[in-house]
Coordinates of C-alpha atoms and ligand atoms in Angstrom, one line a residue:
M18 CA 72.8 -30.1 -235.1
S19 CA 72.1 -28.9 -239.1
T20 CA 74.9 -27.0 -240.4
R21 CA 71.6 -24.5 -240.5
E22 CA 71.2 -24.6 -236.9
L23 CA 75.0 -24.1 -236.4
Q24 CA 75.3 -20.9 -238.8
D25 CA 71.8 -19.4 -236.4
L26 CA 74.1 -20.3 -233.3
A27 CA 77.1 -18.7 -234.2
R28 CA 75.0 -15.5 -235.1
D29 CA 73.5 -15.0 -232.1
V30 CA 76.5 -15.9 -230.2
A31 CA 78.4 -13.2 -232.3
A32 CA 75.7 -10.7 -232.2
K33 CA 76.0 -10.9 -228.5
A34 CA 79.4 -10.7 -228.0
G35 CA 79.4 -7.6 -230.4
E36 CA 77.2 -5.5 -228.7
L37 CA 79.1 -6.3 -225.4
V38 CA 82.5 -5.3 -227.0
R39 CA 80.6 -2.2 -228.7
S40 CA 79.7 -1.2 -225.4
R41 CA 83.2 -1.5 -223.8
R42 CA 84.2 0.7 -226.3
R43 CA 82.2 3.3 -225.1
E44 CA 83.9 3.3 -222.0
G45 CA 87.8 3.3 -223.7
V46 CA 89.6 0.7 -224.1
S47 CA 93.5 0.1 -222.9
V48 CA 95.8 -2.2 -223.5
A49 CA 95.9 -5.3 -220.9
A50 CA 98.8 -7.3 -222.1
T51 CA 101.1 -7.7 -225.6
K52 CA 101.8 -10.9 -227.5
S53 CA 103.8 -11.6 -230.0
S54 CA 105.7 -8.2 -230.3
P55 CA 104.9 -4.2 -229.0
E56 CA 102.2 -4.0 -231.2
D57 CA 99.7 -7.3 -231.1
I58 CA 98.2 -6.3 -227.9
V59 CA 94.9 -7.9 -226.1
T60 CA 91.9 -5.5 -224.3
A61 CA 90.3 -6.3 -221.1
A62 CA 87.1 -6.4 -224.0
D63 CA 88.8 -9.1 -226.2
R64 CA 89.1 -11.4 -223.2
E65 CA 85.8 -10.7 -221.5
S66 CA 84.3 -11.2 -225.1
E67 CA 85.8 -14.5 -225.2
R68 CA 84.5 -15.4 -221.9
L69 CA 81.2 -14.6 -223.4
I70 CA 81.4 -16.7 -226.8
R71 CA 82.8 -20.1 -224.7
G72 CA 79.9 -19.8 -221.9
L73 CA 77.8 -19.6 -224.7
L74 CA 78.8 -22.1 -227.1
L75 CA 79.2 -24.8 -224.3
D76 CA 75.6 -24.1 -222.6
A77 CA 74.0 -24.9 -226.3
R78 CA 76.9 -27.6 -227.3
P79 CA 78.8 -29.0 -224.1
H80 CA 81.0 -31.5 -225.4
D81 CA 82.3 -29.4 -228.4
S82 CA 85.7 -28.5 -228.7
I83 CA 86.8 -24.3 -228.9
L84 CA 90.1 -22.7 -230.0
G85 CA 89.9 -19.0 -229.4
E86 CA 92.8 -16.3 -230.3
E87 CA 92.8 -15.2 -226.3
G88 CA 91.8 -18.5 -224.4
G89 CA 93.5 -21.5 -226.1
S90 CA 91.9 -24.0 -226.6
T91 CA 89.5 -27.0 -224.7
S92 CA 88.9 -30.4 -226.1
G93 CA 85.3 -31.6 -226.2
T94 CA 84.6 -35.4 -227.4
S95 CA 81.6 -34.4 -230.4
G96 CA 84.4 -33.8 -233.1
V97 CA 83.0 -30.5 -233.9
T98 CA 85.4 -27.4 -233.1
W99 CA 84.6 -23.7 -232.7
V100 CA 87.1 -21.7 -233.8
V101 CA 87.1 -18.0 -232.2
D102 CA 88.2 -14.3 -232.5
P103 CA 86.6 -11.6 -229.9
I104 CA 88.0 -9.0 -231.4
D105 CA 89.6 -9.4 -235.0
G106 CA 90.9 -6.2 -236.2
T107 CA 92.3 -5.3 -232.2
V108 CA 93.9 -1.8 -233.4
N109 CA 91.3 -0.8 -235.0
Y110 CA 89.4 -1.0 -232.2
L111 CA 92.1 0.7 -229.8
Y112 CA 91.6 3.2 -232.5
G113 CA 88.1 4.5 -233.0
L114 CA 88.1 2.8 -236.2
A115 CA 85.2 0.7 -237.3
D116 CA 86.9 -2.4 -239.2
Y117 CA 86.8 -5.0 -236.3
A118 CA 84.5 -7.8 -235.8
V119 CA 83.6 -10.9 -233.2
S120 CA 84.3 -13.8 -235.8
I121 CA 83.0 -17.3 -235.1
G122 CA 83.7 -20.1 -237.4
V123 CA 82.6 -23.9 -236.8
V124 CA 84.9 -27.1 -238.5
E125 CA 84.5 -30.8 -238.5
G126 CA 87.6 -32.2 -236.9
E127 CA 90.7 -30.4 -235.5
A128 CA 91.2 -26.6 -236.1
D129 CA 93.2 -26.8 -238.5
P130 CA 92.9 -25.0 -241.7
V131 CA 94.5 -28.1 -243.4
S132 CA 92.2 -30.9 -242.5
W133 CA 89.3 -29.3 -240.9
E134 CA 85.8 -29.2 -243.0
P135 CA 84.4 -26.1 -242.5
L136 CA 80.5 -26.3 -241.1
A137 CA 79.1 -22.5 -240.5
G138 CA 80.3 -19.2 -239.5
A139 CA 79.3 -16.0 -238.5
V140 CA 81.3 -12.5 -239.1
Y141 CA 79.8 -9.0 -237.0
A142 CA 80.9 -6.2 -237.5
P143 CA 79.1 -4.2 -234.7
E144 CA 80.6 -0.6 -235.3
L145 CA 78.9 -1.6 -239.5
D146 CA 76.3 -3.3 -237.9
V147 CA 76.4 -5.8 -240.5
M148 CA 76.3 -9.6 -239.9
Y149 CA 78.0 -12.2 -242.6
S150 CA 77.4 -15.4 -242.4
A151 CA 77.0 -19.4 -244.0
A152 CA 76.3 -22.5 -244.1
R153 CA 78.0 -25.1 -245.8
G154 CA 76.0 -25.5 -249.0
E155 CA 73.3 -23.2 -247.9
G156 CA 75.1 -19.9 -249.6
A157 CA 76.7 -17.0 -247.9
L158 CA 74.2 -14.2 -246.1
K159 CA 74.6 -10.4 -245.0
G160 CA 72.4 -10.6 -242.3
T161 CA 69.3 -12.3 -244.8
A162 CA 70.4 -11.4 -248.0
S163 CA 72.5 -13.8 -250.4
I164 CA 75.7 -12.3 -251.5
R165 CA 78.0 -13.1 -254.5
V166 CA 81.6 -12.6 -255.2
N167 CA 81.9 -10.0 -258.1
S168 CA 81.7 -11.0 -261.6
P169 CA 85.2 -11.9 -263.6
V170 CA 87.0 -8.7 -264.0
D171 CA 90.4 -7.4 -265.5
P172 CA 93.3 -8.0 -262.9
G173 CA 94.3 -4.3 -263.9
L174 CA 90.4 -3.5 -262.2
A175 CA 91.0 -5.5 -259.2
L176 CA 90.7 -4.3 -255.9
V177 CA 92.5 -6.6 -253.4
G178 CA 92.6 -6.7 -249.8
T179 CA 95.7 -7.9 -248.0
G180 CA 96.9 -7.5 -244.0
F181 CA 100.2 -7.8 -242.0
G182 CA 101.4 -9.9 -239.6
Y183 CA 102.5 -8.5 -236.1
D184 CA 106.3 -9.4 -237.0
P185 CA 108.2 -6.6 -238.0
E186 CA 110.8 -8.6 -240.0
R187 CA 108.6 -10.3 -242.1
R188 CA 106.2 -7.2 -242.2
T189 CA 109.1 -5.8 -244.3
R190 CA 108.7 -9.3 -246.2
Q191 CA 105.3 -8.6 -247.1
A192 CA 105.5 -4.7 -248.1
N193 CA 107.5 -6.3 -251.0
V194 CA 105.5 -8.7 -252.0
V195 CA 102.7 -5.9 -252.0
M196 CA 105.5 -3.4 -253.9
G197 CA 105.3 -6.6 -256.5
L198 CA 101.7 -6.0 -257.2
I199 CA 100.7 -2.5 -256.8
A200 CA 101.6 -2.1 -260.2
E201 CA 98.8 -4.8 -261.8
V202 CA 96.1 -4.4 -259.8
R203 CA 93.7 -1.6 -259.3
D204 CA 94.4 -1.0 -255.7
I205 CA 95.1 -2.6 -252.4
R206 CA 93.8 -2.2 -249.1
R207 CA 94.9 -2.6 -245.8
M208 CA 92.1 -2.4 -243.7
G209 CA 92.7 -4.1 -240.4
S210 CA 90.4 -6.9 -239.8
A211 CA 91.2 -10.0 -241.7
A212 CA 87.6 -11.6 -241.0
V213 CA 86.1 -8.2 -242.5
D214 CA 88.1 -8.2 -245.6
L215 CA 87.4 -12.2 -246.5
C216 CA 83.5 -11.2 -246.0
R217 CA 84.5 -8.5 -248.5
V218 CA 85.5 -10.7 -251.0
A219 CA 82.1 -12.4 -250.3
D220 CA 80.1 -9.2 -250.7
G221 CA 81.7 -7.6 -253.5
Q222 CA 83.2 -5.1 -251.7
L223 CA 86.9 -6.5 -252.8
D224 CA 87.9 -8.1 -255.5
G225 CA 90.3 -10.1 -253.8
F226 CA 92.1 -10.5 -250.6
F227 CA 96.0 -12.1 -249.5
E228 CA 97.5 -12.7 -246.7
V229 CA 100.4 -15.1 -245.5
G230 CA 100.5 -15.3 -241.8
L231 CA 97.0 -15.9 -240.8
N232 CA 95.8 -17.5 -237.8
P233 CA 92.8 -20.4 -237.7
W234 CA 90.5 -18.1 -236.0
D235 CA 91.2 -15.1 -238.8
M236 CA 90.0 -17.5 -241.3
A237 CA 87.7 -20.1 -239.6
A238 CA 84.2 -17.9 -240.6
G239 CA 85.5 -15.2 -243.6
A240 CA 86.5 -18.3 -245.5
L241 CA 83.7 -20.2 -246.1
I242 CA 81.6 -17.4 -246.3
A243 CA 83.4 -16.2 -249.3
R244 CA 83.7 -19.8 -251.0
E245 CA 80.0 -20.4 -249.9
A246 CA 79.7 -16.8 -252.0
G247 CA 81.5 -18.6 -255.2
A248 CA 85.2 -17.5 -254.2
R249 CA 88.4 -20.1 -254.9
V250 CA 89.9 -20.0 -251.4
G251 CA 93.0 -21.9 -251.1
G252 CA 97.2 -21.6 -250.9
L253 CA 99.3 -21.0 -253.7
R254 CA 100.9 -24.3 -255.9
G255 CA 97.4 -25.9 -255.3
E256 CA 97.8 -26.0 -251.7
A257 CA 94.7 -25.2 -248.8
A258 CA 94.6 -22.2 -247.3
T259 CA 96.9 -21.8 -244.4
A260 CA 99.2 -19.9 -242.6
S261 CA 102.1 -19.5 -245.8
M262 CA 99.0 -18.1 -247.3
T263 CA 95.1 -17.4 -247.2
L264 CA 94.0 -16.2 -251.2
L265 CA 90.5 -16.1 -252.2
A266 CA 88.9 -14.5 -255.3
E267 CA 86.5 -15.0 -258.3
P268 CA 88.2 -18.1 -259.5
G269 CA 89.8 -16.0 -262.4
L270 CA 91.2 -13.4 -260.6
F271 CA 92.1 -16.0 -258.6
A272 CA 94.2 -18.0 -260.7
F273 CA 96.1 -14.1 -261.7
L274 CA 96.7 -13.5 -258.1
E275 CA 98.4 -17.2 -257.5
A276 CA 100.9 -16.6 -260.4
R277 CA 102.0 -13.1 -260.4
L278 CA 102.4 -14.2 -255.6
E279 CA 104.3 -17.7 -256.4
G280 CA 106.6 -15.3 -259.0
L281 CA 107.0 -13.3 -255.5
N282 CA 107.5 -16.3 -253.5
A283 CA 104.7 -14.9 -251.4
D284 CA 104.3 -17.9 -249.6
R285 CA 108.1 -18.5 -248.7
I286 CA 107.6 -14.8 -245.9
L287 CA 107.1 -17.2 -243.6
R288 CA 110.2 -19.6 -243.7
Ligands
IPD301 C1 94.6 -9.4 -236.9 C2 93.9 -8.5 -238.3 C3 94.5 -8.0 -239.2 C4 95.1 -9.0 -240.1 C5 96.8 -9.7 -239.0 C6 95.8 -10.6 -237.5 P1 93.6 -9.4 -234.7 O1 93.6 -9.8 -236.2 O2 92.9 -9.5 -238.6 O3 94.0 -7.6 -240.3 O4 96.4 -8.5 -240.8 O5 96.9 -10.5 -239.6 O6 96.3 -11.0 -236.8 O7 95.4 -9.4 -233.8 O8 93.2 -7.5 -235.1 O9 93.0 -10.3 -233.9

C-alpha cells in the first residue's frame, strides 16, 4: 500500500469512528473508568470507538501492529504500526465541548516517537466536521484542500497552544511554564485536544503549540500533518518530539519558543 492509500484508510476509519462517537454523545456520556488520576477518564464511547477502529484496520491490514490509548498494543509482522486515540479530548467530550477528535496515525517501526517514521495519519473532529490528514511527502489536507502553517510571525504576535497532562504535581509545573511565557506572546490557548491543536498549527489557526507529557497516540497523526504543512516538529535541545516536549511551529517561531522553553526548563517537568 502506498502512503496515499494508508492516508485514505486512516481517513475512512477515522470518519466511521467519529460518526460513532458523535452519535453516542447524543445518547449521553458517562465516565466508565478513571486511569492515572480521577480527572483522567475513559467513557464507554472511547472503548467502543477503539474496538471499531481496531476491527476495521485489521480487516484491511491483518499483519500490522496497533497501539491504542485504551486497548494497549497488539503485534503484527509487517513492520507497520497504527497509533490510535479513539477520542482525544475526552474531557471535552464529556462536557459537550466541540474540541475532540479521533486520531489515527500510521508509522514504520514501533510506536516510539524517537525512532518511528510517520507514514500517514488522519484526525477527524466530528463536531467541527473537519478531517485533517497527511501522507509522508505529500503535504497536508483539511478535507480535500491543502493547508500550510502561517507565515513567520513576530513572536509577540504569536498565538500559541498548549495542554496539560493529568498528574496534579506536574500540572503546577506546567502552569509555571505558561506564566513564564505568556507575556512574550500574543496569547496562549488551552483547548483540550492535543490532536486537534497540532492540526490547528498546520491550518494556521494557531502559530505554534507545545506540551510536555504527550503520549504517542496524541501526536502520531497530528505531528505528521503539521510537519507536512511546513511546521518544524521536535523537542528541546535538538531532541525529537517525545513525552518530554512536543513543540511545533513555523521554523522561526520554533527557534524562539525553543529558546524560551529551554530557559524555563520546560522539558524537565517530567523528571
Ligand atoms: C488529552 C488531550 C489534552 C492534552 C492531554 C491529553 P485525552 O488526551 O489531548 O489536550 O493536554 O495531555 O492526554 O486524555 O483527552 O485522550
